[in-house]
mmCIF file of C-alpha atoms and ligand atoms in Angstrom:
data_model
loop_
_atom_site.group_PDB
_atom_site.id
_atom_site.type_symbol
_atom_site.label_atom_id
_atom_site.label_comp_id
_atom_site.label_asym_id
_atom_site.label_seq_id
_atom_site.Cartn_x
_atom_site.Cartn_y
_atom_site.Cartn_z
ATOM 1 C CA MET G 374 9.479 26.045 113.840
ATOM 2 C CA ARG G 375 10.518 28.691 111.335
ATOM 3 C CA THR G 376 13.928 28.441 109.699
ATOM 4 C CA VAL G 377 15.946 31.579 110.420
ATOM 5 C CA PHE G 378 18.038 33.414 107.826
ATOM 6 C CA GLY G 379 19.831 36.705 108.273
ATOM 7 C CA VAL G 380 22.328 39.331 107.289
ATOM 8 C CA PHE G 381 25.423 40.027 109.397
ATOM 9 C CA GLY G 382 27.234 43.357 109.226
ATOM 10 C CA ASP G 383 28.132 46.562 111.039
ATOM 11 C CA PRO G 384 26.416 48.983 110.553
ATOM 12 C CA ILE G 385 23.308 46.966 109.712
ATOM 13 C CA ALA G 386 20.285 48.997 110.885
ATOM 14 C CA HIS G 387 19.444 50.279 107.400
ATOM 15 C CA SER G 388 19.730 46.972 105.546
ATOM 16 C CA ARG G 389 16.862 46.366 103.117
ATOM 17 C CA SER G 390 17.527 42.630 102.964
ATOM 18 C CA PRO G 391 15.127 41.572 105.785
ATOM 19 C CA HIS G 392 12.194 43.330 104.113
ATOM 20 C CA MET G 393 13.094 41.827 100.726
ATOM 21 C CA HIS G 394 13.540 38.214 101.890
ATOM 22 C CA ASN G 395 10.603 38.214 104.309
ATOM 23 C CA ALA G 396 8.346 39.435 101.482
ATOM 24 C CA ALA G 397 9.606 36.530 99.345
ATOM 25 C CA PHE G 398 9.032 33.944 102.101
ATOM 26 C CA ARG G 399 5.516 35.325 102.722
ATOM 27 C CA GLU G 400 4.667 35.290 99.028
ATOM 28 C CA LEU G 401 5.640 31.618 98.740
ATOM 29 C CA GLY G 402 4.076 30.618 102.086
ATOM 30 C CA MET G 403 7.438 29.368 103.371
ATOM 31 C CA GLU G 404 8.002 28.855 107.103
ATOM 32 C CA CYS G 405 11.106 31.035 107.159
ATOM 33 C CA THR G 406 12.122 34.359 108.629
ATOM 34 C CA TYR G 407 15.044 36.761 107.939
ATOM 35 C CA HIS G 408 16.639 39.196 110.400
ATOM 36 C CA ALA G 409 19.493 41.722 110.531
ATOM 37 C CA PHE G 410 22.248 41.028 113.107
ATOM 38 C CA ARG G 411 24.936 43.499 114.105
ATOM 39 C CA VAL G 412 28.169 41.525 113.988
ATOM 40 C CA SER G 413 31.444 43.401 114.236
ATOM 41 C CA ARG G 414 34.805 42.510 112.721
ATOM 42 C CA GLY G 415 36.462 39.754 114.739
ATOM 43 C CA ASN G 416 33.154 38.248 115.891
ATOM 44 C CA LEU G 417 32.225 36.670 112.574
ATOM 45 C CA LYS G 418 33.466 33.158 113.347
ATOM 46 C CA ASP G 419 31.564 32.995 116.649
ATOM 47 C CA ALA G 420 28.432 34.401 114.995
ATOM 48 C CA LEU G 421 28.581 31.859 112.163
ATOM 49 C CA LEU G 422 29.181 28.916 114.504
ATOM 50 C CA GLY G 423 26.290 30.170 116.655
ATOM 51 C CA GLY G 424 23.982 30.486 113.645
ATOM 52 C CA LYS G 425 24.924 27.015 112.446
ATOM 53 C CA ALA G 426 24.447 25.529 115.937
ATOM 54 C CA MET G 427 21.007 27.152 116.217
ATOM 55 C CA GLY G 428 19.860 25.726 112.908
ATOM 56 C CA PHE G 429 19.925 28.861 110.752
ATOM 57 C CA GLY G 430 19.368 28.143 107.065
ATOM 58 C CA GLY G 431 21.961 30.630 105.841
ATOM 59 C CA VAL G 432 23.188 34.208 106.041
ATOM 60 C CA ASN G 433 24.269 37.113 103.907
ATOM 61 C CA LEU G 434 27.318 39.150 104.836
ATOM 62 C CA THR G 435 27.903 42.818 104.285
ATOM 63 C CA VAL G 436 30.501 45.435 105.270
ATOM 64 C CA PRO G 437 32.982 44.788 106.963
ATOM 65 C CA LEU G 438 32.754 40.970 107.001
ATOM 66 C CA LYS G 439 32.923 39.778 103.392
ATOM 67 C CA GLN G 440 36.706 39.346 103.213
ATOM 68 C CA GLU G 441 37.105 37.901 106.727
ATOM 69 C CA ALA G 442 34.628 35.131 105.832
ATOM 70 C CA LEU G 443 37.051 33.625 103.315
ATOM 71 C CA LYS G 444 39.217 32.371 106.185
ATOM 72 C CA ILE G 445 36.265 30.716 107.922
ATOM 73 C CA VAL G 446 33.977 29.120 105.344
ATOM 74 C CA ASP G 447 34.411 26.732 102.439
ATOM 75 C CA ALA G 448 34.232 29.303 99.614
ATOM 76 C CA ASP G 449 33.481 28.376 96.010
ATOM 77 C CA PRO G 450 36.048 29.267 93.302
ATOM 78 C CA LEU G 451 34.325 32.504 92.231
ATOM 79 C CA ALA G 452 34.138 33.847 95.811
ATOM 80 C CA LYS G 453 37.775 32.851 96.319
ATOM 81 C CA SER G 454 38.959 34.705 93.243
ATOM 82 C CA ILE G 455 36.860 37.773 94.121
ATOM 83 C CA GLY G 456 38.299 37.581 97.638
ATOM 84 C CA ALA G 457 34.920 38.071 99.330
ATOM 85 C CA VAL G 458 31.867 36.084 100.423
ATOM 86 C CA ASN G 459 28.370 37.585 100.619
ATOM 87 C CA THR G 460 26.259 34.417 101.005
ATOM 88 C CA ILE G 461 26.741 31.435 103.317
ATOM 89 C CA ASP G 462 24.703 28.250 103.141
ATOM 90 C CA PHE G 463 24.537 26.031 106.245
ATOM 91 C CA LYS G 464 23.001 22.947 104.604
ATOM 92 C CA ASP G 465 26.258 21.042 104.359
ATOM 93 C CA GLY G 466 28.963 22.605 106.534
ATOM 94 C CA MET G 467 29.436 26.309 105.754
ATOM 95 C CA LYS G 468 29.597 26.952 102.034
ATOM 96 C CA GLY G 469 30.475 30.483 100.869
ATOM 97 C CA TYR G 470 29.404 32.204 97.653
ATOM 98 C CA ASN G 471 29.562 35.671 96.142
ATOM 99 C CA THR G 472 26.363 36.662 94.326
ATOM 100 C CA ASP G 473 27.172 40.401 93.949
ATOM 101 C CA GLY G 474 28.493 40.111 90.395
ATOM 102 C CA PHE G 475 25.631 37.823 89.453
ATOM 103 C CA GLY G 476 23.309 40.678 90.458
ATOM 104 C CA ALA G 477 24.905 42.912 87.813
ATOM 105 C CA LYS G 478 24.811 40.159 85.184
ATOM 106 C CA ARG G 479 21.081 39.472 85.688
ATOM 107 C CA THR G 480 20.315 43.198 85.738
ATOM 108 C CA LEU G 481 21.945 43.647 82.318
ATOM 109 C CA GLU G 482 20.330 40.496 80.931
ATOM 110 C CA GLU G 483 16.904 41.629 82.098
ATOM 111 C CA LYS G 484 17.373 44.812 80.055
ATOM 112 C CA SER G 485 18.472 42.741 77.017
ATOM 113 C CA VAL G 486 22.027 44.073 77.154
ATOM 114 C CA GLU G 487 24.452 41.664 75.472
ATOM 115 C CA ILE G 488 27.447 40.934 77.743
ATOM 116 C CA LYS G 489 29.441 38.447 75.651
ATOM 117 C CA GLY G 490 31.829 40.289 73.325
ATOM 118 C CA SER G 491 30.795 43.718 74.624
ATOM 119 C CA ASN G 492 33.305 46.444 75.491
ATOM 120 C CA LEU G 493 32.692 47.040 79.181
ATOM 121 C CA LEU G 494 34.071 49.958 81.157
ATOM 122 C CA ILE G 495 33.968 49.556 84.935
ATOM 123 C CA VAL G 496 34.718 52.713 86.896
ATOM 124 C CA GLY G 497 35.979 52.025 90.418
ATOM 125 C CA ALA G 498 38.203 49.279 91.781
ATOM 126 C CA GLY G 499 36.766 48.493 95.240
ATOM 127 C CA GLY G 500 34.860 45.429 96.463
ATOM 128 C CA ALA G 501 31.773 45.853 94.252
ATOM 129 C CA SER G 502 33.944 46.409 91.204
ATOM 130 C CA ARG G 503 35.921 43.203 91.889
ATOM 131 C CA ALA G 504 32.778 41.061 92.107
ATOM 132 C CA ILE G 505 31.343 42.545 88.904
ATOM 133 C CA ALA G 506 34.643 42.352 87.002
ATOM 134 C CA PHE G 507 35.152 38.638 87.761
ATOM 135 C CA GLN G 508 31.560 37.711 86.913
ATOM 136 C CA LEU G 509 31.349 39.681 83.665
ATOM 137 C CA ALA G 510 34.836 38.555 82.600
ATOM 138 C CA LYS G 511 33.562 34.979 83.001
ATOM 139 C CA ASP G 512 30.599 35.949 80.820
ATOM 140 C CA GLY G 513 32.887 37.069 77.998
ATOM 141 C CA ALA G 514 32.993 40.887 78.216
ATOM 142 C CA ASN G 515 36.126 42.803 77.112
ATOM 143 C CA ILE G 516 36.892 44.686 80.296
ATOM 144 C CA THR G 517 38.538 48.026 81.026
ATOM 145 C CA ILE G 518 38.750 49.183 84.628
ATOM 146 C CA ALA G 519 39.277 52.881 85.313
ATOM 147 C CA ASN G 520 39.889 54.175 88.802
ATOM 148 C CA ARG G 521 40.915 57.399 90.548
ATOM 149 C CA THR G 522 43.804 55.446 92.103
ATOM 150 C CA GLU G 523 45.167 54.004 88.876
ATOM 151 C CA GLN G 524 47.277 51.256 90.460
ATOM 152 C CA LYS G 525 44.172 49.605 91.963
ATOM 153 C CA ALA G 526 42.630 49.415 88.483
ATOM 154 C CA ILE G 527 45.820 47.916 87.045
ATOM 155 C CA ASP G 528 45.967 45.342 89.864
ATOM 156 C CA LEU G 529 42.335 44.299 89.377
ATOM 157 C CA ALA G 530 42.797 44.005 85.605
ATOM 158 C CA SER G 531 45.809 41.787 86.250
ATOM 159 C CA ASP G 532 43.785 39.641 88.723
ATOM 160 C CA ILE G 533 41.087 38.948 86.108
ATOM 161 C CA SER G 534 43.528 38.491 83.219
ATOM 162 C CA PHE G 535 43.473 34.686 83.549
ATOM 163 C CA ILE G 536 39.811 34.838 82.438
ATOM 164 C CA ALA G 537 39.834 38.033 80.355
ATOM 165 C CA THR G 538 43.133 38.230 78.483
ATOM 166 C CA SER G 539 42.418 41.703 77.077
ATOM 167 C CA ALA G 540 41.576 43.287 80.475
ATOM 168 C CA ARG G 541 43.311 46.587 81.168
ATOM 169 C CA GLY G 542 43.408 49.077 84.012
ATOM 170 C CA CYS G 543 43.901 52.843 83.886
ATOM 171 C CA GLY G 544 43.178 56.181 85.548
ATOM 172 C CA LEU G 545 40.198 58.470 84.971
ATOM 173 C CA GLU G 546 42.010 61.110 82.857
ATOM 174 C CA ASN G 547 40.770 59.880 79.478
ATOM 175 C CA ILE G 548 37.261 58.937 80.518
ATOM 176 C CA LYS G 549 35.698 60.426 77.372
ATOM 177 C CA GLU G 550 37.841 58.285 75.037
ATOM 178 C CA LEU G 551 37.257 55.221 77.209
ATOM 179 C CA ILE G 552 33.487 55.720 77.063
ATOM 180 C CA MET G 553 33.622 56.297 73.292
ATOM 181 C CA GLU G 554 35.106 52.804 72.878
ATOM 182 C CA SER G 555 32.578 51.198 75.256
ATOM 183 C CA ASP G 556 29.162 49.574 74.881
ATOM 184 C CA ILE G 557 28.507 49.370 78.628
ATOM 185 C CA LEU G 558 29.569 51.656 81.485
ATOM 186 C CA ILE G 559 29.131 50.531 85.097
ATOM 187 C CA ASN G 560 29.688 52.970 87.932
ATOM 188 C CA CYS G 561 31.143 51.107 90.908
ATOM 189 C CA THR G 562 32.288 54.204 92.785
ATOM 190 C CA THR G 563 30.390 56.028 95.510
ATOM 191 C CA MET G 564 30.138 59.159 93.307
ATOM 192 C CA GLY G 565 26.566 60.456 93.218
ATOM 193 C CA MET G 566 25.520 58.682 96.401
ATOM 194 C CA HIS G 567 23.503 60.570 99.020
ATOM 195 C CA PRO G 568 24.383 63.163 100.341
ATOM 196 C CA ASN G 569 26.776 64.079 97.479
ATOM 197 C CA THR G 570 24.158 63.681 94.771
ATOM 198 C CA GLU G 571 25.814 66.118 92.351
ATOM 199 C CA GLY G 572 28.833 63.832 91.913
ATOM 200 C CA THR G 573 29.196 61.957 88.623
ATOM 201 C CA ILE G 574 31.961 60.010 86.888
ATOM 202 C CA ALA G 575 30.906 61.404 83.488
ATOM 203 C CA THR G 576 28.615 63.974 81.861
ATOM 204 C CA SER G 577 26.335 63.705 78.834
ATOM 205 C CA GLU G 578 28.986 65.247 76.530
ATOM 206 C CA GLU G 579 31.234 62.280 77.317
ATOM 207 C CA MET G 580 28.580 59.679 76.435
ATOM 208 C CA HIS G 581 26.978 58.403 73.236
ATOM 209 C CA PRO G 582 23.491 57.088 72.356
ATOM 210 C CA GLU G 583 24.604 53.451 71.843
ATOM 211 C CA LEU G 584 25.898 53.293 75.418
ATOM 212 C CA THR G 585 24.236 51.413 78.309
ATOM 213 C CA VAL G 586 24.906 52.918 81.742
ATOM 214 C CA LEU G 587 24.362 50.942 84.952
ATOM 215 C CA ASP G 588 24.847 52.734 88.263
ATOM 216 C CA ILE G 589 25.260 50.510 91.306
ATOM 217 C CA VAL G 590 24.394 53.491 93.520
ATOM 218 C CA TYR G 591 20.669 53.285 94.392
ATOM 219 C CA ASN G 592 20.372 56.084 96.922
ATOM 220 C CA PRO G 593 19.053 58.092 95.113
ATOM 221 C CA LEU G 594 17.661 55.786 92.432
ATOM 222 C CA GLU G 595 17.948 58.407 89.711
ATOM 223 C CA THR G 596 21.592 59.449 90.112
ATOM 224 C CA ARG G 597 23.208 62.406 88.355
ATOM 225 C CA LEU G 598 25.093 59.877 86.158
ATOM 226 C CA LEU G 599 21.829 58.308 84.981
ATOM 227 C CA LYS G 600 20.326 61.736 84.282
ATOM 228 C CA GLU G 601 23.392 62.565 82.181
ATOM 229 C CA ALA G 602 23.065 59.215 80.372
ATOM 230 C CA LYS G 603 19.443 59.960 79.462
ATOM 231 C CA LYS G 604 20.436 63.399 78.216
ATOM 232 C CA ALA G 605 22.944 61.720 75.891
ATOM 233 C CA GLY G 606 20.248 59.323 74.612
ATOM 234 C CA ALA G 607 21.958 56.352 76.296
ATOM 235 C CA LYS G 608 20.170 53.492 78.072
ATOM 236 C CA ALA G 609 20.098 54.192 81.837
ATOM 237 C CA ILE G 610 19.693 51.349 84.353
ATOM 238 C CA THR G 611 19.123 51.977 88.070
ATOM 239 C CA GLY G 612 21.078 50.052 90.698
ATOM 240 C CA GLU G 613 18.332 48.544 92.848
ATOM 241 C CA MET G 614 17.967 45.490 90.591
ATOM 242 C CA MET G 615 21.538 44.504 91.429
ATOM 243 C CA LEU G 616 20.654 44.419 95.107
ATOM 244 C CA ILE G 617 17.527 42.413 94.313
ATOM 245 C CA TYR G 618 19.224 39.874 92.048
ATOM 246 C CA GLN G 619 22.137 39.258 94.422
ATOM 247 C CA GLY G 620 19.510 38.567 97.104
ATOM 248 C CA ALA G 621 17.396 36.449 94.768
ATOM 249 C CA GLU G 622 20.425 34.299 93.947
ATOM 250 C CA ALA G 623 21.158 33.817 97.670
ATOM 251 C CA PHE G 624 17.500 32.810 98.124
ATOM 252 C CA ARG G 625 17.884 30.215 95.353
ATOM 253 C CA ILE G 626 21.111 28.814 96.874
ATOM 254 C CA TRP G 627 19.482 28.419 100.306
ATOM 255 C CA THR G 628 16.059 27.123 99.330
ATOM 256 C CA GLY G 629 16.440 25.636 95.842
ATOM 257 C CA VAL G 630 13.221 27.538 95.051
ATOM 258 C CA GLU G 631 12.773 30.022 92.185
ATOM 259 C CA PRO G 632 12.830 33.456 93.899
ATOM 260 C CA PRO G 633 9.779 35.717 93.448
ATOM 261 C CA VAL G 634 11.785 38.602 91.976
ATOM 262 C CA SER G 635 8.891 41.019 91.384
ATOM 263 C CA THR G 636 7.758 40.687 95.027
ATOM 264 C CA MET G 637 11.335 41.260 96.182
ATOM 265 C CA LYS G 638 11.594 44.316 93.948
ATOM 266 C CA LYS G 639 8.352 45.779 95.289
ATOM 267 C CA ALA G 640 9.585 45.289 98.865
ATOM 268 C CA VAL G 641 12.906 47.017 98.149
ATOM 269 C CA LEU G 642 11.273 49.938 96.325
ATOM 270 C CA GLU G 643 8.886 50.480 99.253
ATOM 271 C CA GLU G 644 11.952 51.014 101.448
ATOM 272 C CA LEU G 645 13.851 53.352 99.115
HETATM 273 P P1 ATR Z 767 32.766 49.208 97.359
HETATM 274 O O1 ATR Z 767 33.100 48.079 98.279
HETATM 275 O O2 ATR Z 767 31.314 49.612 97.399
HETATM 276 O O3 ATR Z 767 33.255 48.983 95.964
HETATM 277 P P2 ATR Z 767 35.059 50.789 98.099
HETATM 278 O O4 ATR Z 767 35.837 49.542 98.197
HETATM 279 O O5 ATR Z 767 35.159 51.793 99.205
HETATM 280 O O6 ATR Z 767 33.507 50.506 97.947
HETATM 281 O O7 ATR Z 767 35.416 51.494 96.701
HETATM 282 C C1 ATR Z 767 34.981 52.768 96.402
HETATM 283 C C2 ATR Z 767 35.422 53.126 94.985
HETATM 284 O O8 ATR Z 767 34.918 54.436 94.700
HETATM 285 C C3 ATR Z 767 36.920 53.179 94.777
HETATM 286 O O9 ATR Z 767 37.211 52.734 93.478
HETATM 287 C C4 ATR Z 767 37.219 54.685 94.924
HETATM 288 O O10 ATR Z 767 38.376 55.130 94.245
HETATM 289 P P3 ATR Z 767 39.850 55.020 94.948
HETATM 290 O O11 ATR Z 767 40.267 53.594 94.797
HETATM 291 O O12 ATR Z 767 40.698 55.949 94.182
HETATM 292 O O13 ATR Z 767 39.647 55.411 96.383
HETATM 293 C C5 ATR Z 767 36.008 55.263 94.260
HETATM 294 N N1 ATR Z 767 35.726 56.656 94.655
HETATM 295 C C6 ATR Z 767 35.243 57.094 95.824
HETATM 296 N N2 ATR Z 767 35.101 58.442 95.804
HETATM 297 C C7 ATR Z 767 35.518 58.859 94.575
HETATM 298 C C8 ATR Z 767 35.627 60.125 93.935
HETATM 299 N N3 ATR Z 767 35.275 61.260 94.554
HETATM 300 N N4 ATR Z 767 36.095 60.157 92.657
HETATM 301 C C9 ATR Z 767 36.458 59.040 92.012
HETATM 302 N N5 ATR Z 767 36.375 57.803 92.573
HETATM 303 C C10 ATR Z 767 35.923 57.713 93.826
#
């Protein structure tokens, strides 16, 4: 019998995770299968207990369930401090993890971008930003968080300050100066996402050639921000690898097997 894995969320119809994980299982000849399940807020506990009772191997969680899961599963310290769970392993009870920030870390590492000691500017202070800020603070980046709603940036900087003592939060008014002082810029806002593809948090005049720009938006892949980065001679990194690496890390947690990242990437790109 095949071991079932899945992703729970609402909406869930457009999730690329089934395609990505099923390609990985096929590639490795594993008797496993991965499906998308529409689970609404309030039904998560029942869905998890049902999955566990039916012998599921594990699940990913997406909007709007990641925060609710903290009250249900045994979350590891990183997921607890982020305040959200995106991966649950059923091997031994219900263990919760958050691999979203790890996706950003691996994406930067793959492009030979040094994280430790770098000046990192994260724009946005929502869920994705939290996961990335905690992970990259742990990895030794000097972090500035800038957000349209300044107080959210200040609060997030304060939350990570026990790991990153120099973390600071601010508004978007002085984005040019902030970018000037930065080695890495990560867009964690929805600016530039389909259908508002002309949106950008910064233009080429505000960037410099030593900068690395990672956009977590991957629809479209080549966002306005990344076009502006290229114009400025900066290194531009597309967001799909983050999705792939957070999935690859979940795959590793569940199976203990090295994930076939290039197969997973091909599967995701076919869907984009
Ligand atoms: P996610 O979970 O993907 O991080 P989110 O929690 O909805 O999504 O966060 C979206 C982020 O994009 C927020 O930081 C939001 O800024 P506010 O906190 O001020 O709302 C940011 N954002 C969305 N639209 C924006 C815009 N037009 N300009 C600047 N920031 C924007």
